[in-house]
Structures are given as C-alpha cells and as structure tokens.
Coordinates of C-alpha atoms and ligand atoms in Angstrom, one line a residue:
X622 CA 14.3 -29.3 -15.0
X623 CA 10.6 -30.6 -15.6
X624 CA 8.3 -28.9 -17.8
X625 CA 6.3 -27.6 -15.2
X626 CA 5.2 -23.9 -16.0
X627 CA 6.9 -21.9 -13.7
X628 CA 6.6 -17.9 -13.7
X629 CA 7.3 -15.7 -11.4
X630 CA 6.7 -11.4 -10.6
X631 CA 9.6 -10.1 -9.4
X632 CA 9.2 -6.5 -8.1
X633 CA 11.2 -4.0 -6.1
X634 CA 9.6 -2.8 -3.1
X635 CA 10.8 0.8 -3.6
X636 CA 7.0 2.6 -3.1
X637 CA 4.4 1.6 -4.7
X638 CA 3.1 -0.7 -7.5
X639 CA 3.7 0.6 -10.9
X640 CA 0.4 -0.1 -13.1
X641 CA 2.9 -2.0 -15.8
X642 CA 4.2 -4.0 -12.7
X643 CA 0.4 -5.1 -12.0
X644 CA 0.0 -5.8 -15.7
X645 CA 3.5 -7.9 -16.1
X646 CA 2.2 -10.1 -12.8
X647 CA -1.1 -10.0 -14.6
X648 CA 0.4 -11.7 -17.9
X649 CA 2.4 -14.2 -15.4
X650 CA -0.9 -15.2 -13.7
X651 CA -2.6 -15.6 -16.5
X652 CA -0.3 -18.3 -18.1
X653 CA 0.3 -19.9 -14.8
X654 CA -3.3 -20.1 -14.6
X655 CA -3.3 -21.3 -18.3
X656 CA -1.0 -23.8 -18.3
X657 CA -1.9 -25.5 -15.0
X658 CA 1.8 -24.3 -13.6
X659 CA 2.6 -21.7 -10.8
X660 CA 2.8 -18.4 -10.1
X661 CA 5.6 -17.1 -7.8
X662 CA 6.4 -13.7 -5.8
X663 CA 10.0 -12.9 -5.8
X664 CA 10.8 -9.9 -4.0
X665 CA 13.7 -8.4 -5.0
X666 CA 14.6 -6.3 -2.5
X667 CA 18.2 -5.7 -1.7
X668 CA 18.4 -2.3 -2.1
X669 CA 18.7 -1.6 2.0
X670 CA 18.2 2.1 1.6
X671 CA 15.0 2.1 -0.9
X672 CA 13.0 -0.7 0.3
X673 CA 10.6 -0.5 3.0
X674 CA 8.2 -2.8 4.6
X675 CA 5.4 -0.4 3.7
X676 CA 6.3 -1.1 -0.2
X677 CA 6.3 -4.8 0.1
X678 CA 2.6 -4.6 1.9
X679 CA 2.0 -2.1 -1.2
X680 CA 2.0 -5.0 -3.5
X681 CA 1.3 -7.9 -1.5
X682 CA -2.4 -6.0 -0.8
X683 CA -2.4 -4.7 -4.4
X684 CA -1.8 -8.3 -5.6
X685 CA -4.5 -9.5 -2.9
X686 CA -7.2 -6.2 -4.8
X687 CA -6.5 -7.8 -8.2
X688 CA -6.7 -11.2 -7.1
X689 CA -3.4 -12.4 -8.1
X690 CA -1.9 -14.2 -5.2
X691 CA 1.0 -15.9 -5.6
X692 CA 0.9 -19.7 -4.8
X693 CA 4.4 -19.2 -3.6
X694 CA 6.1 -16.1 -2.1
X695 CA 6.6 -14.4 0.6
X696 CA 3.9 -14.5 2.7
X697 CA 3.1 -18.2 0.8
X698 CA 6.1 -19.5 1.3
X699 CA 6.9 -22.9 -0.8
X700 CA 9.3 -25.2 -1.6
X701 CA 12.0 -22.6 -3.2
X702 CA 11.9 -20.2 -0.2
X703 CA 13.3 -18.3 0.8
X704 CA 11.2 -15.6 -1.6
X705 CA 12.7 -12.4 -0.6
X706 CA 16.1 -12.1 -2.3
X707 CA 17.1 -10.0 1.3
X708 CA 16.9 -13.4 2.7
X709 CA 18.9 -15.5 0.2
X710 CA 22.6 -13.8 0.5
X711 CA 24.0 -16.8 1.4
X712 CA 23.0 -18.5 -1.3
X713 CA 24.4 -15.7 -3.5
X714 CA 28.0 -16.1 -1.9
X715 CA 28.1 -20.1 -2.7
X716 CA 26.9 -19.3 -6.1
X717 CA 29.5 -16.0 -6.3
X718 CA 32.7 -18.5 -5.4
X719 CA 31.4 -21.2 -7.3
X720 CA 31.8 -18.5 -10.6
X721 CA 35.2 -17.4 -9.1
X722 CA 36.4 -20.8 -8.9
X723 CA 35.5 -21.7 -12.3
X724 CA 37.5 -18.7 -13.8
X725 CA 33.8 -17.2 -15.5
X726 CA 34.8 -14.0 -13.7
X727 CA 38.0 -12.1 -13.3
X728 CA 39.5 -9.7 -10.4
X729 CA 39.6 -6.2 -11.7
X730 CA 41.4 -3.8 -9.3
X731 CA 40.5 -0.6 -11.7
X732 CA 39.3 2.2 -9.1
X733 CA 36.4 4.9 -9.5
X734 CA 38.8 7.4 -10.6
X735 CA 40.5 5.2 -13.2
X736 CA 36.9 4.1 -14.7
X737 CA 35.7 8.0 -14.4
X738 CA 39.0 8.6 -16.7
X739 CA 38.3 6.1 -19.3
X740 CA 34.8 7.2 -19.6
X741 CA 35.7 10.9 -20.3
X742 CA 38.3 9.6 -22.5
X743 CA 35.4 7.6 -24.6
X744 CA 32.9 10.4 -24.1
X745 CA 35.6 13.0 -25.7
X746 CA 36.5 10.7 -28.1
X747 CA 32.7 9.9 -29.2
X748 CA 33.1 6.8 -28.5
X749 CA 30.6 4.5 -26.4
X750 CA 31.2 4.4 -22.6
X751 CA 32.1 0.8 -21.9
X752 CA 34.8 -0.9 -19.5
X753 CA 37.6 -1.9 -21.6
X754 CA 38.6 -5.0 -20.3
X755 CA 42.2 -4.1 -18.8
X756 CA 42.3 -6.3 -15.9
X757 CA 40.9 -9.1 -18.0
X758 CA 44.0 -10.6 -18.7
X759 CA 46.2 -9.9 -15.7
X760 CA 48.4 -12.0 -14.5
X761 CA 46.7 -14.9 -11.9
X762 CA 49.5 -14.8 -10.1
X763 CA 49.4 -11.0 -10.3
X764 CA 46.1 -11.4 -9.5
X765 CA 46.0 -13.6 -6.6
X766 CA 49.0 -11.4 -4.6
X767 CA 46.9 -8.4 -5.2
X768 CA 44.0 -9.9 -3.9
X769 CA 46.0 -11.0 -0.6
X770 CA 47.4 -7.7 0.0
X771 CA 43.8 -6.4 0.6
X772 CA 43.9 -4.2 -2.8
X773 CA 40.0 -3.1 -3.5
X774 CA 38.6 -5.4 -6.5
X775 CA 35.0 -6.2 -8.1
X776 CA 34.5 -9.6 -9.9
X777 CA 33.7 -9.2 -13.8
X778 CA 32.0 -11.7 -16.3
X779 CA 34.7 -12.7 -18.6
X780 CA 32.1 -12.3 -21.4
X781 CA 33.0 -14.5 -24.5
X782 CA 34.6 -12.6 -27.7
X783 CA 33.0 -12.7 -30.6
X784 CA 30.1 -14.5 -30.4
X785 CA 26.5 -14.0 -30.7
X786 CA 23.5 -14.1 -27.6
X787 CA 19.9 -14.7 -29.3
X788 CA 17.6 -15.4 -27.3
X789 CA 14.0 -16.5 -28.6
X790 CA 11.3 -14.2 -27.1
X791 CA 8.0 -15.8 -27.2
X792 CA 6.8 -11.8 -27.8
X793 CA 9.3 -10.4 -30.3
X794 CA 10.7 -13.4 -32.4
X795 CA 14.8 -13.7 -32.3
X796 CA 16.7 -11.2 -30.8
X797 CA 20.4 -11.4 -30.8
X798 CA 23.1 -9.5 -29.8
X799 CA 27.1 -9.4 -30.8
X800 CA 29.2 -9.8 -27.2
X801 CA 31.5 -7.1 -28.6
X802 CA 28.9 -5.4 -27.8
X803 CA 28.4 -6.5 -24.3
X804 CA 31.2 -4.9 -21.9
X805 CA 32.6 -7.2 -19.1
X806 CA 29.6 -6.1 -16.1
X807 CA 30.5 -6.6 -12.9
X808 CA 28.7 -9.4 -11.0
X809 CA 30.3 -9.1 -7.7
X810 CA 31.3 -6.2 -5.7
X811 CA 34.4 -5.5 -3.5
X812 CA 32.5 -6.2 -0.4
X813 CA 31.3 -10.5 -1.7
X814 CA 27.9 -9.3 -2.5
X815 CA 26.6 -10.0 -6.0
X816 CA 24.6 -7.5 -8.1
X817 CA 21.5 -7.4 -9.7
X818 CA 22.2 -9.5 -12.9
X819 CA 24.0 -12.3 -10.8
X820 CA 20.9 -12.9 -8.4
X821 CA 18.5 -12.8 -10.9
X822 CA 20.1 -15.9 -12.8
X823 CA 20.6 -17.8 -9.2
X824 CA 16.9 -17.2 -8.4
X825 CA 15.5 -17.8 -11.5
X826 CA 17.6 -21.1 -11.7
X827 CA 17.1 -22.2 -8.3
X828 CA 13.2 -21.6 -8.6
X829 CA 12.8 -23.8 -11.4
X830 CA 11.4 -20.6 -13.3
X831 CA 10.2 -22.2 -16.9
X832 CA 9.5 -18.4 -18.5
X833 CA 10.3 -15.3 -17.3
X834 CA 7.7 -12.7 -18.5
X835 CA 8.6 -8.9 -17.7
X836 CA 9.0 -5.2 -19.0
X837 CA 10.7 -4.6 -22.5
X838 CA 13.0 -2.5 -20.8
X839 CA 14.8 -5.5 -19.5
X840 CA 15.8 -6.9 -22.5
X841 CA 19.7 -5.7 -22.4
X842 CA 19.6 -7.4 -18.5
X843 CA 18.6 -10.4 -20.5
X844 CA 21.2 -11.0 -22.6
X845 CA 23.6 -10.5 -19.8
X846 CA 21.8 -12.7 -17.7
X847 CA 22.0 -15.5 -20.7
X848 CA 25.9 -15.3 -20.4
X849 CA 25.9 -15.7 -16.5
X850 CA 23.3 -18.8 -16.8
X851 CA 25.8 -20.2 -19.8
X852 CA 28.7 -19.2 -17.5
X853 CA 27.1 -21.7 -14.9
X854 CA 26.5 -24.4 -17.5
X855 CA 22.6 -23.9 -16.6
X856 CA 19.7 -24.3 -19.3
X857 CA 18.0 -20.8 -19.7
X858 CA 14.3 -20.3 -19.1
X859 CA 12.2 -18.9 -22.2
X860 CA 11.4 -15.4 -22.1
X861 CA 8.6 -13.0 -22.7
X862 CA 9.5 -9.2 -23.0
X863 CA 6.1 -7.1 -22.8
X864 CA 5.7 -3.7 -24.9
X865 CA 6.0 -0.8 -22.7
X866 CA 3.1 1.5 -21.4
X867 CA 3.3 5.2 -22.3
X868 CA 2.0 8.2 -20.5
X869 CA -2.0 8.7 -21.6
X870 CA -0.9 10.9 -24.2
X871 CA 1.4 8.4 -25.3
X872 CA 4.6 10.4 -25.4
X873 CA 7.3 9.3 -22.6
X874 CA 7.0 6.4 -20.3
X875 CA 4.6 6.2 -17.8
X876 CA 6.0 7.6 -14.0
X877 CA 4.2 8.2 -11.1
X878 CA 6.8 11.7 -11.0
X879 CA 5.0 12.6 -14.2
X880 CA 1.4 10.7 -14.0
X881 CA -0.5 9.2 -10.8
X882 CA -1.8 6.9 -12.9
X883 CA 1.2 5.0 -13.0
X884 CA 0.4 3.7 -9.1
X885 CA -2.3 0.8 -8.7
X886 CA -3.5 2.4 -5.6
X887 CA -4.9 5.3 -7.2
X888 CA -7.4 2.7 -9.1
X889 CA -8.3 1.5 -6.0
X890 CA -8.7 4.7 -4.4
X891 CA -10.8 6.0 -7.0
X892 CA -13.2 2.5 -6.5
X893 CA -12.9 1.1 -10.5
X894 CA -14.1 -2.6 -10.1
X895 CA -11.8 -5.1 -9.8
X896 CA -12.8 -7.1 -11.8
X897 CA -13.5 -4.7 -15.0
X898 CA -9.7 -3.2 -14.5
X899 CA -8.4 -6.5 -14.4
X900 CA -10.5 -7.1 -17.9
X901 CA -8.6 -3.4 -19.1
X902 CA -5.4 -4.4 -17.4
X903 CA -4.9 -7.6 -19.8
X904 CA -6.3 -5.3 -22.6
X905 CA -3.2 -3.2 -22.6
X906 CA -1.1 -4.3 -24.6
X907 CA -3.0 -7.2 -25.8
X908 CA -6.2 -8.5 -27.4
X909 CA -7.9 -11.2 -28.4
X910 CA -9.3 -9.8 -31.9
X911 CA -10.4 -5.9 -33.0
X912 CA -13.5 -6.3 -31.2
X913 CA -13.7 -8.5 -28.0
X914 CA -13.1 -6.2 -24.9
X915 CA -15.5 -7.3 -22.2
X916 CA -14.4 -10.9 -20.7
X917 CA -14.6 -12.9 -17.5
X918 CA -11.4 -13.7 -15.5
X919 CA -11.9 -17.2 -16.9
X920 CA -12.1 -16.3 -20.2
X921 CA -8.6 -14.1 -20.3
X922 CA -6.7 -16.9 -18.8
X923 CA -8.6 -19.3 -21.3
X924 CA -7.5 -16.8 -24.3
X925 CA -4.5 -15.3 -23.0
X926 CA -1.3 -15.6 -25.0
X927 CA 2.0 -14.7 -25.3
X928 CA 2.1 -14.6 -29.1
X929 CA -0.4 -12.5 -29.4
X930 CA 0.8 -9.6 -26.8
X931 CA 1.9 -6.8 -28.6
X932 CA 5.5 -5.8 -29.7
X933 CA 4.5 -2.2 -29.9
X934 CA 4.5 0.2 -26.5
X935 CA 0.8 1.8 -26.1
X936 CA -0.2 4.7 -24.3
X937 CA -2.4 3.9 -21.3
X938 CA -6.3 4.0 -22.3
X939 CA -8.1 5.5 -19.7
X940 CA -11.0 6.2 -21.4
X941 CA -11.1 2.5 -22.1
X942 CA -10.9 1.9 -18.5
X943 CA -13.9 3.9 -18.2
X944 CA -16.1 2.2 -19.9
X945 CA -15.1 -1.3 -19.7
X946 CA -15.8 -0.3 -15.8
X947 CA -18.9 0.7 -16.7
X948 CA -19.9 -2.5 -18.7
X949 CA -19.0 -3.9 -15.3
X950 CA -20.8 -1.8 -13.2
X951 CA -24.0 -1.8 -15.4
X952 CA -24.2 -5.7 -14.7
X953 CA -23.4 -5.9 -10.7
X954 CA -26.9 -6.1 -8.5
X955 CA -27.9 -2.7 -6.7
X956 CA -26.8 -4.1 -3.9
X957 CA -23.5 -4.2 -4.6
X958 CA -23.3 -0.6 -6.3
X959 CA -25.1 0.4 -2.7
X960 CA -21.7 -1.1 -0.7
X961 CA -19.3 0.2 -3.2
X962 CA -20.5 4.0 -3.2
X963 CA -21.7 3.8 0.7
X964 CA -17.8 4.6 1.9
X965 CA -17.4 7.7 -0.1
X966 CA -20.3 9.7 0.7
X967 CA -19.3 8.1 4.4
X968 CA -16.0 9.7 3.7
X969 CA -17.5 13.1 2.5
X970 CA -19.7 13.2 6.0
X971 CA -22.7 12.8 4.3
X972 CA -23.7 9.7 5.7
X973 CA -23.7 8.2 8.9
X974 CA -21.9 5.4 9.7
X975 CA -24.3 3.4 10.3
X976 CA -26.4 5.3 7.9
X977 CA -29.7 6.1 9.7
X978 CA -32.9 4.5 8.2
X979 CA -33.5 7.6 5.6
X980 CA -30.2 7.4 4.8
X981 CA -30.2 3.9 3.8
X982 CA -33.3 4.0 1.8
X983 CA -31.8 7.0 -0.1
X984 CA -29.0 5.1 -0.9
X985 CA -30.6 2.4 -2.1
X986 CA -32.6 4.8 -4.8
X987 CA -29.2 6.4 -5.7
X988 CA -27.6 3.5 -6.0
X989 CA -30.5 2.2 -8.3
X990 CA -30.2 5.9 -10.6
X991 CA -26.9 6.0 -10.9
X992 CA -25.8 2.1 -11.7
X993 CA -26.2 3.0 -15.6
X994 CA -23.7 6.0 -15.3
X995 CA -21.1 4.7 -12.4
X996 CA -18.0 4.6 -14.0
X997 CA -15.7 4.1 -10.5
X998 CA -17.2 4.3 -7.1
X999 CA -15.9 7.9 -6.3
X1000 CA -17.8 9.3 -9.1
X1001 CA -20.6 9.1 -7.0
X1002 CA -19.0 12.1 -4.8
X1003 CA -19.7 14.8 -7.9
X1004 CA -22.5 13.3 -9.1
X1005 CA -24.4 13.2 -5.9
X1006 CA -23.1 16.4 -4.1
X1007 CA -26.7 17.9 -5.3
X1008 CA -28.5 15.4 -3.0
X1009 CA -25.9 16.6 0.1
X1010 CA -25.0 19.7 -0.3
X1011 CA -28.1 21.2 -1.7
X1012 CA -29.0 23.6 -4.6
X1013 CA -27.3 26.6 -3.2
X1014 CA -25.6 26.9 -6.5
X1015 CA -28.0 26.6 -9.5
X1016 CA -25.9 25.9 -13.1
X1017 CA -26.4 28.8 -15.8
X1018 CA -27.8 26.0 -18.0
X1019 CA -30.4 25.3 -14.8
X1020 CA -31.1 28.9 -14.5
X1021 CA -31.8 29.0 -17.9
X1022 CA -34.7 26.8 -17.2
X1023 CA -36.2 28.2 -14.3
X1024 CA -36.0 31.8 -15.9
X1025 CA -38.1 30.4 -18.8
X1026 CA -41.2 32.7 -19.3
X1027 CA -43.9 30.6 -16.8
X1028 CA -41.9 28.4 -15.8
X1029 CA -41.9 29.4 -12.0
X1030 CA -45.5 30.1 -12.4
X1031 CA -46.2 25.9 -14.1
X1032 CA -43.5 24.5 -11.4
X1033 CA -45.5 26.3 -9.0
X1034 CA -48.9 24.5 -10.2
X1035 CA -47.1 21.0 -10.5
X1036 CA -46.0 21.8 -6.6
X1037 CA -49.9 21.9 -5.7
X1038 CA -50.8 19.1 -7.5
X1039 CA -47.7 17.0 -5.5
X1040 CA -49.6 18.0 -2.2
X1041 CA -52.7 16.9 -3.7
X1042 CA -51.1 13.8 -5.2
X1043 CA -51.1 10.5 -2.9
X1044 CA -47.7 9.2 -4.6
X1045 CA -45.9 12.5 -4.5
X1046 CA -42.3 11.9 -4.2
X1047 CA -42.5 8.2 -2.1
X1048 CA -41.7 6.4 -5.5
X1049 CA -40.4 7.4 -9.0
X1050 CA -42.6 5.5 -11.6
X1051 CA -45.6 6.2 -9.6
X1052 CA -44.7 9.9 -9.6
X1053 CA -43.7 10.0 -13.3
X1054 CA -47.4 8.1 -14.2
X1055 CA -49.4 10.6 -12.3
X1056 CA -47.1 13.8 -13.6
X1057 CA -47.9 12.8 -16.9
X1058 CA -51.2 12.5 -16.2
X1059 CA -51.5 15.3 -14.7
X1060 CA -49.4 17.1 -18.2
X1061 CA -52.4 15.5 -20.5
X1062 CA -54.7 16.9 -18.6
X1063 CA -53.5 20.3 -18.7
X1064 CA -52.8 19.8 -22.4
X1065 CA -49.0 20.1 -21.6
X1066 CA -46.3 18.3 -23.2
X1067 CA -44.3 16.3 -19.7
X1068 CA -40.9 17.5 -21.3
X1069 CA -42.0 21.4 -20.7
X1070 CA -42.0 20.3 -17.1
X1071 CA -39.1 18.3 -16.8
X1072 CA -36.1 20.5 -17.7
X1073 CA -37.3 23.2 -15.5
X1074 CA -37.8 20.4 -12.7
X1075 CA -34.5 18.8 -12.7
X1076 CA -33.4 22.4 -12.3
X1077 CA -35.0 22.9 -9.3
X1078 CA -34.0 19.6 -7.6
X1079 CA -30.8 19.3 -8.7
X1080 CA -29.5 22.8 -10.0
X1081 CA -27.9 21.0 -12.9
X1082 CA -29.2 19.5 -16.7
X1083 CA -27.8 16.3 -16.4
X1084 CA -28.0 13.4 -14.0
X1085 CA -30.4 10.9 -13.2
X1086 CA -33.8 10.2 -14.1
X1087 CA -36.1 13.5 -12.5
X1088 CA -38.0 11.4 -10.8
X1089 CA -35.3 9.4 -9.4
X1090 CA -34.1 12.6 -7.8
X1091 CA -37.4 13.0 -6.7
X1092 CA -37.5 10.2 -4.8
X1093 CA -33.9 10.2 -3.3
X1094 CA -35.0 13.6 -2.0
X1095 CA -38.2 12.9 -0.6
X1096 CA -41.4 14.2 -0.1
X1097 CA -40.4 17.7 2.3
X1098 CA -37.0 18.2 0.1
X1099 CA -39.1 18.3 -3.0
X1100 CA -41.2 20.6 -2.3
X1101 CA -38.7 22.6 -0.7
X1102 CA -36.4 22.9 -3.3
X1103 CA -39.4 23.5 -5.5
X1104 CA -40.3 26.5 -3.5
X1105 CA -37.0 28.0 -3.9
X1106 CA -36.4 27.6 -7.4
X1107 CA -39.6 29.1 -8.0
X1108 CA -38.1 32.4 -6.1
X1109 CA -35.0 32.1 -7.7
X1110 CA -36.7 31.7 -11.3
X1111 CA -38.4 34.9 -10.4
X1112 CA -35.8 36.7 -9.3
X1113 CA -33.7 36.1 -12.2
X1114 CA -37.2 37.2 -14.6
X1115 CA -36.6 40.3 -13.1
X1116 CA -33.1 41.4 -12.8
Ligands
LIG860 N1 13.0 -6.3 -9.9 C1 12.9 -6.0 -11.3 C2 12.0 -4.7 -11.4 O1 11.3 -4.4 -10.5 C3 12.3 -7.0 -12.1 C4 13.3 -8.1 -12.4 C5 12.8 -9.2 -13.3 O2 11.6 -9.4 -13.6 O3 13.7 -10.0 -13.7 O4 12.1 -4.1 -12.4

C-alpha cells in the first residue's frame, strides 16, 4: 500500500441522507481535500429489499447540494470500481473461499432454534447473549461429510482466544478490546454470501482506503473488522470514529422517526445556503478554537483535523445554523437573495412565473429589505405573506397602534401629504427624507408616525424598514392600505 490518502463515504441507500451521514462524508472530504488524497463513494447497498434507486439519487444529489462529489464512485467510476458493493459479489465469493481455505473460519451447523435456546438459556441465566463456540472445534472430517450431505451451515471467524484488539483512533486515543469478549460472528451465510463485516474489510482493502472516518456507533464493527483484515494477513487502515449527533434537545440519537431534521433534504427544502450549512455542518462536532465559527470552504479543509474532532456526542445546534446562515446570507449580492427567495413565493402562487415587470421590481426591493434578516430562503414565505396576502388580519400589537388616540386622524394627514408628495412611495429613502420633513414641520417626532404606519401596511410590529414596505407596495397599495387602517383604527376607537 502507498501512502496516498485514501477515504471513502460509505452509505446505505435505505431513504434518505441522514444529517450525521452528510457530516461523516463532510469530515472525509475535508481530509481528502487536505491531504491532496481522494475521496471515494462506496455504496453499500446489499440489502435487496431496503435499497432503492430513489435512495442512491438521494445522496448522490445531496452530495452534488453540498458540493462533495466523490472523485471516485458510482457515477465517477475509477480505478477500484466496481463502487456499489451490489456489483462486487463476486469478488466477495473469491475472498469468502480464500478465508475458508485458510481455516480463518469454521462450518457451524447450529440451527435458528438451537441459537434461540442458547440465548434464552443466557438471558435466564443473566448472562450475555453470545454464540458459544460449539461447532468451533468439530471434527473436519465431521465437518466436511456434513457439509456434503447438504446439512444447512454459516461460516464463523475463528476469533483468536485471549488476546487483545486495539486499535489507535486518530479521534479517541487507544481503544482495545479482550477477544473473550468478541463471540465467533458469522462472516458468511448458508447461501455463499458474506455479511456486512466481511465486505467491509474486502472493500476497504481492495480500495486502497488509508483511513476510514465514520459514526462512533461503529466502533464494535471495527474491532471485528480488525480480526477479518488480520485473518487475511492484510495491513489495517487507520481509523477515525466521529462523536454522535443528538436530537436538538440533546437527549437520544437523532432519527428522522423522531426528528426531520435528521434528513439533508429538509435543509434543502427549507433553502439554508449551502455554503453557510456546510460552514455549521463541519462545526458539529468540531472547531477550530472557542470563537472562530464563520469560515470559507477553503479555510475548513485548510484547518480541519482529526485530532481536534470531538470525543463527546453533541446535540444538533440549530440555532447555530441559523445564524451562521445568516452571516452567509447578509454577505451574498441582492441578486442572489432575489433568485433564492423567487421560487417560494413562485411556489405560494404569488408570483408569476415569469414574474411580470411589477413583480420583478418588487422582488428586487424585498429582496434588498429582507437580506439583513434571511435566515433560509423559505422564511421569506411568513415574512412576506403581508405583501401577498394583504392586511386582512391586523396583529393585536398593530391594532394597538392604529387605535392610538389620533392616530387614524395623523395617518390620515400623512396620506394627503403622500398625494401631494412627488416621491411618495416610488423609493424608500426619498420617502423617508421627505416624511421627516414633513414630521419637523408639523413639530412631530417621525417615530409617532412610524409605529402606527407599519401597522397599516403591514398589520404587524416587526419586519422591514417602513419605508421599504412602502415601496415594495407601491404607490396605489399604500394609500390603500392607509385608507383602511384608518377605518379600522376608528372602528376599534369606538367599540
Ligand atoms: N454502510 C454503513 C452505514 O451506512 C457505513 C459503513 C462504514 O462506514 O464502514 O452506516
């Protein structure tokens, strides 16, 4: 083997991709990046009845979103093809007799029934539920005849007694385990195919994989997996065991069953950058120092490292996401914020597709007034429902404002002066010069008028600047909304 860096994700197409699956092929990118080696797509998908083709485009596009494509995979292809483990049986059954022949596995003729026994035995007994090694020493001979007289068998890992498995993690230090403590696992079933544990070794070998960077929770597969490879006489690769993510409250593990935010796609769907959730992505479950979040692509796969990833399991920051989305957002041109909020309010029916000429010059204010408080691009559906939908529904806090004593009566003054004024509602900072103009000359502190105007355009106490919203509305809409509020203001005076 060379010391070419050599990492590879290896992910189950059985539905969708799992947030800490993006993260681990994160990590692996990273390093490949890092250390000038490459990154490789393994699909393990020989699970017949829970894979579909639907789950491996899942992750091939989610993989394509984040901008993590493999240099070799699937759709790649490269030198250690093939890169779906469906594809590579074969190469299993060689591999499979090669282990028989060498005696590192044993025929054990034990049927469901017999194991089911044992393990109530153990259970009963307290004991830990573990195979028990009866066939380990049959007879070859004994063996052998069995075999030929068609008797059902699975092929087990004559796992060494009494000696120890460490395996350095680049994460976690040593970690070692006793073989006592590690039953005989089967590596090959009745039928010739091998299982999980078995392939995994083959692959990794085969594809030259220097480091094998995955989820925590496949640390006991590991030390099974360093038998099989010693079995073989193979060198293993290093490995990197990443802390597990937790639920956002941080009790339990994080499952779609229990939280959609366990499922990439519902990052995308919501419309968080790319960029910025990669930058969060990295950020769980490691850091740089206690205060460097915000950092380019380049810089994480200049900084990223192993030793440095946390041992620890961390609940899932969304919050975090939030704003290190916004940081993002905050520094993209309008233009951009334009195209990345234009398909939701296309979605909603609101606009046109292709959005007609007023259309498109709202969107370009909205996208202007709402760049400092985008968090994800579907936000914009809440936050600018007041612009599409209209005020039909004015917030008590709203009402509050328009029910002021004389505030219909100065929003109705303010509304005459607009017809009188030149700028009106055509652009924001001209509007907001001559309002406060206008508030001087009256004697008037602006702020008296601004609560009660946000009101009346919006029906809300929060959002954009007012005369943003002025001028996303227009001319007509202002005035009309103006008119209403007034009424409404009234109305509520008097009930
Ligand atoms: N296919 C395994 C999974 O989806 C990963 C195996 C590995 O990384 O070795 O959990």
């Amino acid at each position: 083997m060379t010391d070419a860096v050599r990492v590879r994700f290896a992910p189950s197409p059985t539905g969708y991709l799992h947030i800490g699956g993006a993260r681990t092929a994160l990590y692996n990118w990273l390093y490949a990046r890092q250390k000038g080696g490459t990154f490789v797509l393994r699909m393990e998908d020989t699970d017949a009845a829970r894979n579909t083709d639907a789950a491996r485009e899942t992750i091939f596009r989610g993989l394509d979103w984040l901008g993590l494509t493999p240099d070799e995979g699937p759709e790649q292809g490269g030198p250690f093809g093939p890169y779906s483990q469906s594809e590579r049986q074969d190469l299993y059954r060689h591999w499979a007799n090669q282990l028989i022949e060498i005696g590192a596995v044993y025929p054990c003729f034990a049927t469901k029934k017999e194991l089911a026994e044992l393990r109530a035995k153990q259970e009963a007994a307290g004991e830990s539920t573990r195979y028990d090694g009866r066939y380990r020493d049959l007879d070859p001979a004994e063996a052998k005849r069995r075999i030929d007289a068609g008797e059902e068998h699975t092929w087990r890992l004559r796992v060494p007694e009494d000696e120890t498995v460490e395996v350095d993690d680049e994460i976690r230090g040593v970690v070692r385990v006793e073989t006592k403590d590690i039953e005989d696992i089967i590596l090959i079933r009745g039928n010739g195919m091998p299982i999980y544990n078995f392939v995994v070794v083959i692959d990794d070998h085969l594809m030259e994989i220097s480091h094998v960077i995955r989820g925590e929770d496949h640390l006991t597969n590991t030390f099974k997996q360093v038998l099989i490879f010693k079995a073989l006489g193979w060198d293993t690769p290093r490995y990197a065991h990443l802390p597990l993510i937790l639920g956002p409250t941080g009790s339990g593990k994080l499952s779609k069953r229990k939280h959609p935010e366990a499922a990439l796609e519902l990052y995308q769907q919501k419309g968080y950058p790319e960029a910025g959730l990669v930058n969060w992505l990295a950020s769980v479950g490691w850091s740089l120092d206690d205060k460097t979040e915000v950092m380019t692509r380049d810089e994480l796969i200049e900084r990223f490292s192993l030793a440095s990833v946390n041992r620890s399991g961390a609940r899932l920051p969304l919050d975090k996401l939030d704003w290190i989305c916004g940081d993002y957002l905050r520094r993209f041109g309008v233009a951009e914020i334009e195209a990345g909020i234009r398909p939701y309010l296309q979605q909603k029916g609101w606009v046109a597709e292709p959005p007609t000429a007023e259309q498109s010059r709202q969107l370009r204010v909205l996208a202007r007034a709402q760049q400092e408080r985008l968090r994800f691009y579907s936000q914009i559906v809440e936050d600018a429902a007041w612009i599409y939908e209209g005020v039909a529904k004015i917030e008590g806090k709203a009402m509050k404002n328009l029910k002021k004593a004389g505030a219909p009566e100065l929003l109705e003054e303010y509304l005459e002066f607009l017809g009188t004024s030149a700028a009106c509602a055509v652009d924001a900072s001209a509007m907001e010069t001559r309002a406060k103009a206008w508030a001087e000359q009256r004697e008037l502190g602006i702020g008296k008028l601004m609560g009660p105007l946000r009101s009346a355009l919006t029906g809300k106490t929060q959002g954009p600047g007012v005369f943003d919203c002025a001028e996303i509305l227009g001319n007509a809409e202002v005035a009309a909304r103006i008119k209403s509020a007034v009424a409404a203001g009234r109305a509520a005076q008097s009930s």
